[in-house]
mmCIF file of N, CA and C in Angstrom:
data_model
loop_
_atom_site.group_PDB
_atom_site.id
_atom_site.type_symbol
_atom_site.label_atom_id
_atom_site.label_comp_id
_atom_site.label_asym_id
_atom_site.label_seq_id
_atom_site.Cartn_x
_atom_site.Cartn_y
_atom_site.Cartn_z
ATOM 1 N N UNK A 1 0.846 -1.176 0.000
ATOM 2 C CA UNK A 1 0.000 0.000 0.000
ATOM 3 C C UNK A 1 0.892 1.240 0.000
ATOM 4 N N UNK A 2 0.634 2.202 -0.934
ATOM 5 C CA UNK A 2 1.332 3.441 -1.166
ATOM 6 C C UNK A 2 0.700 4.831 -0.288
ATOM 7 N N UNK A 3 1.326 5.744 -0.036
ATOM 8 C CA UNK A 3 0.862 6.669 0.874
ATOM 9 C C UNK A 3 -0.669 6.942 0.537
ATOM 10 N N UNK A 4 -0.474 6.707 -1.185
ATOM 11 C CA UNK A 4 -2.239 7.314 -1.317
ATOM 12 C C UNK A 4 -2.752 6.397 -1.429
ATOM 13 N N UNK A 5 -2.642 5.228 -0.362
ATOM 14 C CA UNK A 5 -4.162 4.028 -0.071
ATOM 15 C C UNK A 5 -4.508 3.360 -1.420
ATOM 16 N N UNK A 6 -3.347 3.060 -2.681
ATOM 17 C CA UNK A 6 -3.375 2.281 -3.687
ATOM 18 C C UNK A 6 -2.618 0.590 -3.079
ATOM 19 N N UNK A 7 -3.402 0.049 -3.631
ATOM 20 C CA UNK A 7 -2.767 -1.233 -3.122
ATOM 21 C C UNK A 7 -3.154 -2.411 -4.446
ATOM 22 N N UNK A 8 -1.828 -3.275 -5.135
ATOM 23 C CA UNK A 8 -2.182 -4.353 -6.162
ATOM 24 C C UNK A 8 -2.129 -5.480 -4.843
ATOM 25 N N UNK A 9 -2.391 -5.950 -5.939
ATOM 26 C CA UNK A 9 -3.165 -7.344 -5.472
ATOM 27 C C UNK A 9 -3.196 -8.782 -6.630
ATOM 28 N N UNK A 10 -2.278 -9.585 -5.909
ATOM 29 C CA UNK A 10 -2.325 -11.075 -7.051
ATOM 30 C C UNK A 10 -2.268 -12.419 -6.320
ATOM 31 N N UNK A 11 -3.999 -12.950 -6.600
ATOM 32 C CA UNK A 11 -4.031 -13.977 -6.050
ATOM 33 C C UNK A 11 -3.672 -15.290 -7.099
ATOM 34 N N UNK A 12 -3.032 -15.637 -6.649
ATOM 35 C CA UNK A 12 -2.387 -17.253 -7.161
ATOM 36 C C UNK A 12 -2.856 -18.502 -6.365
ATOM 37 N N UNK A 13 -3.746 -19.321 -7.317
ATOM 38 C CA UNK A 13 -3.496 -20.802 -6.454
ATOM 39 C C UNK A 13 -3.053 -21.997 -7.799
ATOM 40 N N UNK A 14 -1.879 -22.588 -6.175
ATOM 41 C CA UNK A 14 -0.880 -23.493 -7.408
ATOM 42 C C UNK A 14 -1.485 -24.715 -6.775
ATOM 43 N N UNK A 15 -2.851 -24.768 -6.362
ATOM 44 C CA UNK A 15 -3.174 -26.055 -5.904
ATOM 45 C C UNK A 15 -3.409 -26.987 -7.558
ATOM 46 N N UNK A 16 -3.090 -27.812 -7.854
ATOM 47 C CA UNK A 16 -3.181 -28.238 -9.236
ATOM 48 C C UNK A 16 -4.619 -28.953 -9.282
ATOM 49 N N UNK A 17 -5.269 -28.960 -8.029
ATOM 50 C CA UNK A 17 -6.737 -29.384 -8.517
ATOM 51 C C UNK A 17 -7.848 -28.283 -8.625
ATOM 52 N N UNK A 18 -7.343 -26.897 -8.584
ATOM 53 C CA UNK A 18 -7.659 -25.563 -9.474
ATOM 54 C C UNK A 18 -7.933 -25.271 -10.511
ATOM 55 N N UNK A 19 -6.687 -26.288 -11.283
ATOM 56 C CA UNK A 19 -7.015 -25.745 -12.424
ATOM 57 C C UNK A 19 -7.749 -25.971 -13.571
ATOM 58 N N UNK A 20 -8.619 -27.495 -12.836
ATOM 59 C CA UNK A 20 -9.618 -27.947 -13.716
ATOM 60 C C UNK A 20 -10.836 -27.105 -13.679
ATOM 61 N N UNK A 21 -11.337 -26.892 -14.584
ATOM 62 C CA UNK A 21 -12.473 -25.411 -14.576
ATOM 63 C C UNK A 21 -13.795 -26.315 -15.031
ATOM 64 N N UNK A 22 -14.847 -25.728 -13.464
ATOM 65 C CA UNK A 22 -16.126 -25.852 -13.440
ATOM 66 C C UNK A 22 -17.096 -25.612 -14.626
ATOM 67 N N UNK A 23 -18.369 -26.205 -14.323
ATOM 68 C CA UNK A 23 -19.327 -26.129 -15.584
ATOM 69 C C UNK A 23 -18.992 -24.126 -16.089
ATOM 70 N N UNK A 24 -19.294 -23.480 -14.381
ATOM 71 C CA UNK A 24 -19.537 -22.461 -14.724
ATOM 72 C C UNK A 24 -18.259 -21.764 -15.151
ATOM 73 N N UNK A 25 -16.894 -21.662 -14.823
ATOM 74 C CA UNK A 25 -16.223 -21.200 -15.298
ATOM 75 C C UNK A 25 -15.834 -21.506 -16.884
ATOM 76 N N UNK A 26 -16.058 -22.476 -16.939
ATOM 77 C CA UNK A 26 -15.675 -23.069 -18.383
ATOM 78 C C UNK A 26 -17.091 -22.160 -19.805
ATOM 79 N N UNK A 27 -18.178 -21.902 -18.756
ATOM 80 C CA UNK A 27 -18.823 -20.988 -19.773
ATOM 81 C C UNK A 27 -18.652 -19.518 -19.784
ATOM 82 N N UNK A 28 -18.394 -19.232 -18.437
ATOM 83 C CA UNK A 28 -18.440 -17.526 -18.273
ATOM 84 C C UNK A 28 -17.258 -17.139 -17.249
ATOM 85 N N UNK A 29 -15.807 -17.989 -16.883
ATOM 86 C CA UNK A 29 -15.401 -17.094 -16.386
ATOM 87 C C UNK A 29 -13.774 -17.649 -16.941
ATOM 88 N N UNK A 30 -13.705 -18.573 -17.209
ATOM 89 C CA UNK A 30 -12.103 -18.845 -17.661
ATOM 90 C C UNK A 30 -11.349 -18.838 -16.638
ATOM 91 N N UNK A 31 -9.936 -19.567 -16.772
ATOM 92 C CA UNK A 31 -8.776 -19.793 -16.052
ATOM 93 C C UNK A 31 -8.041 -18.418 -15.083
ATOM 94 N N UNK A 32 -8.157 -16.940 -16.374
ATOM 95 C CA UNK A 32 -7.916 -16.563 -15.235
ATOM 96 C C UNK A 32 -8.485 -14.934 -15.430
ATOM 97 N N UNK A 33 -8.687 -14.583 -14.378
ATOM 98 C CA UNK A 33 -9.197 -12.627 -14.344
ATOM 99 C C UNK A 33 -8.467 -11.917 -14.047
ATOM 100 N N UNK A 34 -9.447 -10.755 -14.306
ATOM 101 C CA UNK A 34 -7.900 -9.161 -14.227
ATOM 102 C C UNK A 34 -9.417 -8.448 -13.889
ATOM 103 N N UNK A 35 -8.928 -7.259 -13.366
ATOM 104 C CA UNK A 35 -9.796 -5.832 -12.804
ATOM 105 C C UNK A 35 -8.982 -4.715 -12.804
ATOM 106 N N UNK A 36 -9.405 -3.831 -13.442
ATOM 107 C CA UNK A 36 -8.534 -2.850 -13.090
ATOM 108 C C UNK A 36 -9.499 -1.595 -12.447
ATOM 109 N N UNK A 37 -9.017 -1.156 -11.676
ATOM 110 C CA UNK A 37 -9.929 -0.309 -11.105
ATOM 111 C C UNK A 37 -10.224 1.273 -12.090
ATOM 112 N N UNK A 38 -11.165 1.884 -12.374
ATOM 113 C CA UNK A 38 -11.662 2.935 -13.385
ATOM 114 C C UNK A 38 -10.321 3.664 -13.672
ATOM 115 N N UNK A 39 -9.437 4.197 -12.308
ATOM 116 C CA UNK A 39 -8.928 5.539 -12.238
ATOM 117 C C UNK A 39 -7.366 5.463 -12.947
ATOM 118 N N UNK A 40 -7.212 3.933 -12.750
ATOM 119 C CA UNK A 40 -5.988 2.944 -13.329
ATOM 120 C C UNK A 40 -6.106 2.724 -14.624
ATOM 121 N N UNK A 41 -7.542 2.690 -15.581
ATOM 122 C CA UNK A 41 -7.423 1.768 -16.867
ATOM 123 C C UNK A 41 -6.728 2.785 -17.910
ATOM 124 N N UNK A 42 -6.434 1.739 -18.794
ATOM 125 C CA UNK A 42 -5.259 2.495 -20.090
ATOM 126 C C UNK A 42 -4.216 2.803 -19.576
ATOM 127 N N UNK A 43 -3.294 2.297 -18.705
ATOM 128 C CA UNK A 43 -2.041 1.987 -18.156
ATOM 129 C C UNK A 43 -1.209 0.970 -18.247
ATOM 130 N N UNK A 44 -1.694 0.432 -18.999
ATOM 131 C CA UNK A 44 -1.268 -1.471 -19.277
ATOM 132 C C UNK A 44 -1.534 -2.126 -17.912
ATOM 133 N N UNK A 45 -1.797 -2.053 -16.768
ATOM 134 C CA UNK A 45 -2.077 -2.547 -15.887
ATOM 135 C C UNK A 45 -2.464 -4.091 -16.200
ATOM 136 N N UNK A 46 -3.692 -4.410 -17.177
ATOM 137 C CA UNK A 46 -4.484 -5.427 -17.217
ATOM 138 C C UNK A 46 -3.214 -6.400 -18.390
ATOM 139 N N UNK A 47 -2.687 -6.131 -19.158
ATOM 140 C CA UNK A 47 -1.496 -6.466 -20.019
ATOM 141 C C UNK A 47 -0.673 -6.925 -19.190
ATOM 142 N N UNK A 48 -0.065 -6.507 -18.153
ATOM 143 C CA UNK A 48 0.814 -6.729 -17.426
ATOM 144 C C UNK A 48 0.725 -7.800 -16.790
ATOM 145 N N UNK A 49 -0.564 -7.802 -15.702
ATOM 146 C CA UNK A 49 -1.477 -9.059 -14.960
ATOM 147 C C UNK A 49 -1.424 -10.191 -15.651
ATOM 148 N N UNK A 50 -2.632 -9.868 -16.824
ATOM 149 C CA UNK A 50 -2.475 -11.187 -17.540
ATOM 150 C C UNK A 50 -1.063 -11.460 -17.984
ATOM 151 N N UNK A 51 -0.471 -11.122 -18.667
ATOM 152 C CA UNK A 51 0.806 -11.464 -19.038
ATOM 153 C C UNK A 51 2.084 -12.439 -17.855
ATOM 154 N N UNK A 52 1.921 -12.164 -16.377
ATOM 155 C CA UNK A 52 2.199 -12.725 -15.716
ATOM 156 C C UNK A 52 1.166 -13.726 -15.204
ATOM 157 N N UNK A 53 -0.080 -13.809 -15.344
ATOM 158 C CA UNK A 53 -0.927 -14.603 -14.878
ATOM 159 C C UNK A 53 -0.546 -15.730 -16.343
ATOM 160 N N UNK A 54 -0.634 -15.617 -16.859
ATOM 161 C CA UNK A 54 -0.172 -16.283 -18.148
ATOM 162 C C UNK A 54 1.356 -17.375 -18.410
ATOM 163 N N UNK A 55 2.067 -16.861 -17.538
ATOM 164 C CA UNK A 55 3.734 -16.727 -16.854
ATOM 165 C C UNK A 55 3.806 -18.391 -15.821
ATOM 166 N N UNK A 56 2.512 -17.662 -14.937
ATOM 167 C CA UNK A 56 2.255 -18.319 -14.162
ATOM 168 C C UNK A 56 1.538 -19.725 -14.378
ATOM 169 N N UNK A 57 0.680 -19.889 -15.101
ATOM 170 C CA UNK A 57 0.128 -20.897 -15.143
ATOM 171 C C UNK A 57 0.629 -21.956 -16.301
ATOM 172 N N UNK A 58 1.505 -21.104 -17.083
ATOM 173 C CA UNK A 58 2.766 -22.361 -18.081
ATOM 174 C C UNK A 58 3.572 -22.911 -17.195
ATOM 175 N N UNK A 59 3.587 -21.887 -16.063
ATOM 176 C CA UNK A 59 4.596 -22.633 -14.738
ATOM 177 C C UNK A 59 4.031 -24.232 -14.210
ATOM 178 N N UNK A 60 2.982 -23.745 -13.806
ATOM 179 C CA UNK A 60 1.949 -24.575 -13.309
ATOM 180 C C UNK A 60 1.223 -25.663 -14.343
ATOM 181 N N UNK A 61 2.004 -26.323 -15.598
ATOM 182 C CA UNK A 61 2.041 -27.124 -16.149
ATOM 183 C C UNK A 61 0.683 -26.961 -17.545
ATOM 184 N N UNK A 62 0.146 -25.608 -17.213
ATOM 185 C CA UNK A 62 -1.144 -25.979 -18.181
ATOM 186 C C UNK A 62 -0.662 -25.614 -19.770
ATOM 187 N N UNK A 63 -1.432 -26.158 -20.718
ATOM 188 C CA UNK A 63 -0.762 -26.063 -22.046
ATOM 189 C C UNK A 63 -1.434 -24.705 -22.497
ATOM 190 N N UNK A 64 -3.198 -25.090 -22.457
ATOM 191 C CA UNK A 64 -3.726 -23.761 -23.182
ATOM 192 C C UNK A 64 -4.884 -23.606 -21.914
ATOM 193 N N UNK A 65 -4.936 -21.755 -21.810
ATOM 194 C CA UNK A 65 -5.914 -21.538 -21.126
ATOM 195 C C UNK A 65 -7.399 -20.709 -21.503
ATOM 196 N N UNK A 66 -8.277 -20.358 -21.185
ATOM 197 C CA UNK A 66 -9.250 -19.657 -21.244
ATOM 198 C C UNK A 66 -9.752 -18.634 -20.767
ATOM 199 N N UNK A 67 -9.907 -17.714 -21.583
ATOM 200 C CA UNK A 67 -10.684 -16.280 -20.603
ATOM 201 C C UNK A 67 -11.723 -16.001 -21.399
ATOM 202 N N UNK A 68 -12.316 -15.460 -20.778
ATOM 203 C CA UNK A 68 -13.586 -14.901 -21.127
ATOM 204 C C UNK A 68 -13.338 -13.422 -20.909
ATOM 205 N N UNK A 69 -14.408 -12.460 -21.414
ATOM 206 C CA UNK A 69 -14.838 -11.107 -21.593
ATOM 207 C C UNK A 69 -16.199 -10.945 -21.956
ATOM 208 N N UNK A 70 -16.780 -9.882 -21.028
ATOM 209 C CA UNK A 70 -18.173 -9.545 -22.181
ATOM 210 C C UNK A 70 -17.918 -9.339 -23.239
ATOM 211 N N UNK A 71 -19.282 -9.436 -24.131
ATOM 212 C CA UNK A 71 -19.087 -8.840 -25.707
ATOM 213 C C UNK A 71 -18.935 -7.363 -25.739
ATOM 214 N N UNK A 72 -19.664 -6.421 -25.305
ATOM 215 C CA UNK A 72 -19.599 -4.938 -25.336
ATOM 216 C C UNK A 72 -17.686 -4.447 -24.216
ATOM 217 N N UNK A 73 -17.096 -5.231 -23.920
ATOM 218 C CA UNK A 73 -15.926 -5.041 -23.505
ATOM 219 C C UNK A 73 -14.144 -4.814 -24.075
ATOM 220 N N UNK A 74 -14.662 -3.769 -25.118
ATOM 221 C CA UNK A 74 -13.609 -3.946 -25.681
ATOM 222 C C UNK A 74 -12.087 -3.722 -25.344
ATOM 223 N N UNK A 75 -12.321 -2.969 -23.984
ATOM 224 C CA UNK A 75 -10.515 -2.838 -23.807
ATOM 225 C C UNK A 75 -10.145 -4.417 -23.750
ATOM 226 N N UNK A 76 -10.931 -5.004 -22.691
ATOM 227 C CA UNK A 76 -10.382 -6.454 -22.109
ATOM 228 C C UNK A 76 -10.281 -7.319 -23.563
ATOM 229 N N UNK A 77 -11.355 -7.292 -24.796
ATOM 230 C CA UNK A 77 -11.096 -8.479 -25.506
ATOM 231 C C UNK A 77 -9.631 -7.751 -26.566
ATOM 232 N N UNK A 78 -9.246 -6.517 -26.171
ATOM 233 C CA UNK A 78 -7.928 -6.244 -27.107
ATOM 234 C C UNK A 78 -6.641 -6.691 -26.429
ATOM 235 N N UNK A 79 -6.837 -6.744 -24.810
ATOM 236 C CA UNK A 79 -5.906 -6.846 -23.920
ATOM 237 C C UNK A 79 -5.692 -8.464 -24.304
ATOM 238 N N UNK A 80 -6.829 -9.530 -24.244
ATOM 239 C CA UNK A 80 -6.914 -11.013 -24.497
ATOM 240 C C UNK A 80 -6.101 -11.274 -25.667
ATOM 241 N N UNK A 81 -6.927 -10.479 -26.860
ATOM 242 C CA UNK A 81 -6.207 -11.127 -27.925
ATOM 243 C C UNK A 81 -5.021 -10.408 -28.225
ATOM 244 N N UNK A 82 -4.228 -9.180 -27.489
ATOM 245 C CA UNK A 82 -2.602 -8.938 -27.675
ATOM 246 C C UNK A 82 -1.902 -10.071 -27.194
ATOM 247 N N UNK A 83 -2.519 -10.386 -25.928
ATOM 248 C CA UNK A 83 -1.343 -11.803 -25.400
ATOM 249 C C UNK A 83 -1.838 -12.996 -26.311
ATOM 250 N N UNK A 84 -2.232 -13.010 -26.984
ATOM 251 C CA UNK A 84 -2.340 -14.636 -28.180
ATOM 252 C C UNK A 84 -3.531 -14.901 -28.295
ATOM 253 N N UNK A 85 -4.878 -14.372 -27.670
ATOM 254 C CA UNK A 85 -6.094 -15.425 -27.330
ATOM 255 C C UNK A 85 -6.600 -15.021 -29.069
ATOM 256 N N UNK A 86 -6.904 -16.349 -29.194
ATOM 257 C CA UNK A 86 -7.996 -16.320 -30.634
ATOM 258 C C UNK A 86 -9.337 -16.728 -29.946
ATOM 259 N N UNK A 87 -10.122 -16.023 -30.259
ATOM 260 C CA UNK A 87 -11.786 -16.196 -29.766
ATOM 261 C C UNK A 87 -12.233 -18.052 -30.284
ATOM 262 N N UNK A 88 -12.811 -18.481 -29.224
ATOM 263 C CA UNK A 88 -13.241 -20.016 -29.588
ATOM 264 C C UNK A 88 -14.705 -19.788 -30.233
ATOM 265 N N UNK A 89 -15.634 -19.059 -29.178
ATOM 266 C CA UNK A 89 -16.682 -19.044 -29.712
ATOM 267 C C UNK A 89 -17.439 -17.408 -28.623
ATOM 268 N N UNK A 90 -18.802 -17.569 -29.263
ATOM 269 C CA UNK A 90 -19.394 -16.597 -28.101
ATOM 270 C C UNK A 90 -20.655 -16.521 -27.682
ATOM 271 N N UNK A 91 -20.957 -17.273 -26.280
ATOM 272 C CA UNK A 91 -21.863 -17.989 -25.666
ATOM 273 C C UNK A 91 -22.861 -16.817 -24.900
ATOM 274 N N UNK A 92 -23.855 -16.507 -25.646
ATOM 275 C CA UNK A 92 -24.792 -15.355 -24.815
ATOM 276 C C UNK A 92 -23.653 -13.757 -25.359
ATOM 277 N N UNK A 93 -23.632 -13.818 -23.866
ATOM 278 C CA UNK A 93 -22.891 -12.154 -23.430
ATOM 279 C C UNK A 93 -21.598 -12.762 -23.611
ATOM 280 N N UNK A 94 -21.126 -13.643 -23.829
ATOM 281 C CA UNK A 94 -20.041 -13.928 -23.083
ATOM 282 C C UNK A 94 -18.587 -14.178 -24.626
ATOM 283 N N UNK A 95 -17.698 -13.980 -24.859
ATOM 284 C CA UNK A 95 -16.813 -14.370 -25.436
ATOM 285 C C UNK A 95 -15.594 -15.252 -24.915
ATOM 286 N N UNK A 96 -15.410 -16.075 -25.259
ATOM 287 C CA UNK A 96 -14.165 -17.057 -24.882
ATOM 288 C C UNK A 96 -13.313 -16.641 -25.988
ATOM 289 N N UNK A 97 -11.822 -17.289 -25.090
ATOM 290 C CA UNK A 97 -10.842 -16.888 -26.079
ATOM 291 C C UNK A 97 -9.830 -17.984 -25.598
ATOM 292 N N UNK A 98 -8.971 -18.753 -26.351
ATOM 293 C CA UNK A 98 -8.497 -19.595 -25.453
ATOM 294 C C UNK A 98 -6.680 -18.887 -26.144
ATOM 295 N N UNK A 99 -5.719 -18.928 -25.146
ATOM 296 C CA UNK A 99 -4.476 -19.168 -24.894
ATOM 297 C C UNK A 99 -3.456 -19.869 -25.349
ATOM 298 N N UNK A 100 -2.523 -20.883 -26.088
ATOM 299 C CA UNK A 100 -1.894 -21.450 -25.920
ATOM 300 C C UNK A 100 -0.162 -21.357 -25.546
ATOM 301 N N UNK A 101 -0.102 -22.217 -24.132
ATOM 302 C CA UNK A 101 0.555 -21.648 -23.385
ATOM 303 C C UNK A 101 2.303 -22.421 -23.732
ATOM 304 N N UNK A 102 2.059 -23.692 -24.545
ATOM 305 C CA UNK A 102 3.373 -24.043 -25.168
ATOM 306 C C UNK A 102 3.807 -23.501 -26.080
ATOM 307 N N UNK A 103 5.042 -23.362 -26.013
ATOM 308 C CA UNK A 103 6.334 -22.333 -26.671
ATOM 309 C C UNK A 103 5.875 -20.901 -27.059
ATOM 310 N N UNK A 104 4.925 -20.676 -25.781
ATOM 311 C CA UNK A 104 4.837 -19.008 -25.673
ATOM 312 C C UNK A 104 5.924 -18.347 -25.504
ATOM 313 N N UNK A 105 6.284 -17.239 -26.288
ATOM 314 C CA UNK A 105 7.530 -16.257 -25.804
ATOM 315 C C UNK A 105 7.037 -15.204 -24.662
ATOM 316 N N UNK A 106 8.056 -15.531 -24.086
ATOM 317 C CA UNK A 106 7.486 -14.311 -22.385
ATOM 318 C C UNK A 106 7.908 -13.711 -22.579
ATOM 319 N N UNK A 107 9.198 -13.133 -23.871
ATOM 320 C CA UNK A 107 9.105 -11.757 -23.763
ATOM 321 C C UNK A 107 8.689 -10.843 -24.709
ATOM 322 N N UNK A 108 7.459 -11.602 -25.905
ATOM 323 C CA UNK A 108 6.647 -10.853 -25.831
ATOM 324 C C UNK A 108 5.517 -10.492 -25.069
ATOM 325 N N UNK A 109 5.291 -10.951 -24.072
ATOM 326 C CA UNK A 109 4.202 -10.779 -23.092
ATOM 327 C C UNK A 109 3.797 -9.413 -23.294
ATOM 328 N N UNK A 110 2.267 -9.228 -23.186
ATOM 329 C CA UNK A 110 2.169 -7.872 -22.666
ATOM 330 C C UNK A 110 2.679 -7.079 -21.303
ATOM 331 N N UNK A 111 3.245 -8.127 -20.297
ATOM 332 C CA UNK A 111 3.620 -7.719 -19.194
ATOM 333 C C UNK A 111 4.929 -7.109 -18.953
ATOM 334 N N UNK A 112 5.742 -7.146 -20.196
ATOM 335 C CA UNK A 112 7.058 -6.628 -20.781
ATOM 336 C C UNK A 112 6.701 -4.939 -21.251
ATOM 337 N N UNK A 113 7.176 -4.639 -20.034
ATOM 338 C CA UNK A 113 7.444 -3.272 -19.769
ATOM 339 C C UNK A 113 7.566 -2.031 -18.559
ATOM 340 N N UNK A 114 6.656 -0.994 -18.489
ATOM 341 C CA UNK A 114 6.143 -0.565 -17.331
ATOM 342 C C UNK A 114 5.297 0.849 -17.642
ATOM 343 N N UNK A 115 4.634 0.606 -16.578
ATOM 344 C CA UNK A 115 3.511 1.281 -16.720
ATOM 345 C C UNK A 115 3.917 3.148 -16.954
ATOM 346 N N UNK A 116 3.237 4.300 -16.918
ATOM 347 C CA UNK A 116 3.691 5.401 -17.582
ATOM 348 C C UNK A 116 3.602 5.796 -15.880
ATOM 349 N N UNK A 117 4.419 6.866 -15.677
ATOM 350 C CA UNK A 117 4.792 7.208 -14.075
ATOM 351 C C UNK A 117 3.136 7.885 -13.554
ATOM 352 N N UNK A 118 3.241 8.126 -12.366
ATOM 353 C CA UNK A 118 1.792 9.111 -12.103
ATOM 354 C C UNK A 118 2.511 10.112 -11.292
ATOM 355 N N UNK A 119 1.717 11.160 -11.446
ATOM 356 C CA UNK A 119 2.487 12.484 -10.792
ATOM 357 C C UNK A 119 2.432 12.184 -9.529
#
């Protein structure tokens, strides 16, 4: 936490029976999420996340993963498909995009870089 009450936040679980994804995640929420809070977005913030959330779970043995986005969400489905996601399909509201996480280059990640300073 920084003097002005900003605080990140990255939850990780390397339990490996995680990473099999429920009816419901497998339709509407995918392997893994990002938030960026309003005052933060267009900072690469969400590029960055995923890009290490991405890092993380080639760690954690998975080959290809899944995210989802609403349809009317376009920062998130540009942020998805910069790190590799090609859209699978799009269920209701919902767009999937799946990942593949063998012989990904990490340093093109979107998480390769840093964010622009704040006054």
């Amino acid at each position: 936490m920084t003097d002005r009450g900003e605080a990140d936040h990255l939850v990780v679980l390397d339990d490996p029976e995680v990473v099999h994804l429920t009816s419901f995640l497998l339709d509407t929420g995918g392997h893994i999420g990002y938030f960026v809070r309003p005052s933060r977005r267009g900072e690469g913030h969400a590029g960055r996340a995923l890009g290490l959330a991405l890092d993380h779970a080639a760690d954690l043995g998975l080959r290809r993963v899944l995210l989802t986005c609403d349809r009317d969400n376009e920062a998130s489905r540009r942020t998805i498909e910069s790190a590799g996601g090609d859209l699978e399909d799009v269920r209701e509201l919902t767009m999937r995009f799946g990942i593949d996480l063998v012989g990904r280059d990490r340093t093109a990640s979107p998480s390769v870089g840093s964010a622009p300073s704040r006054p």
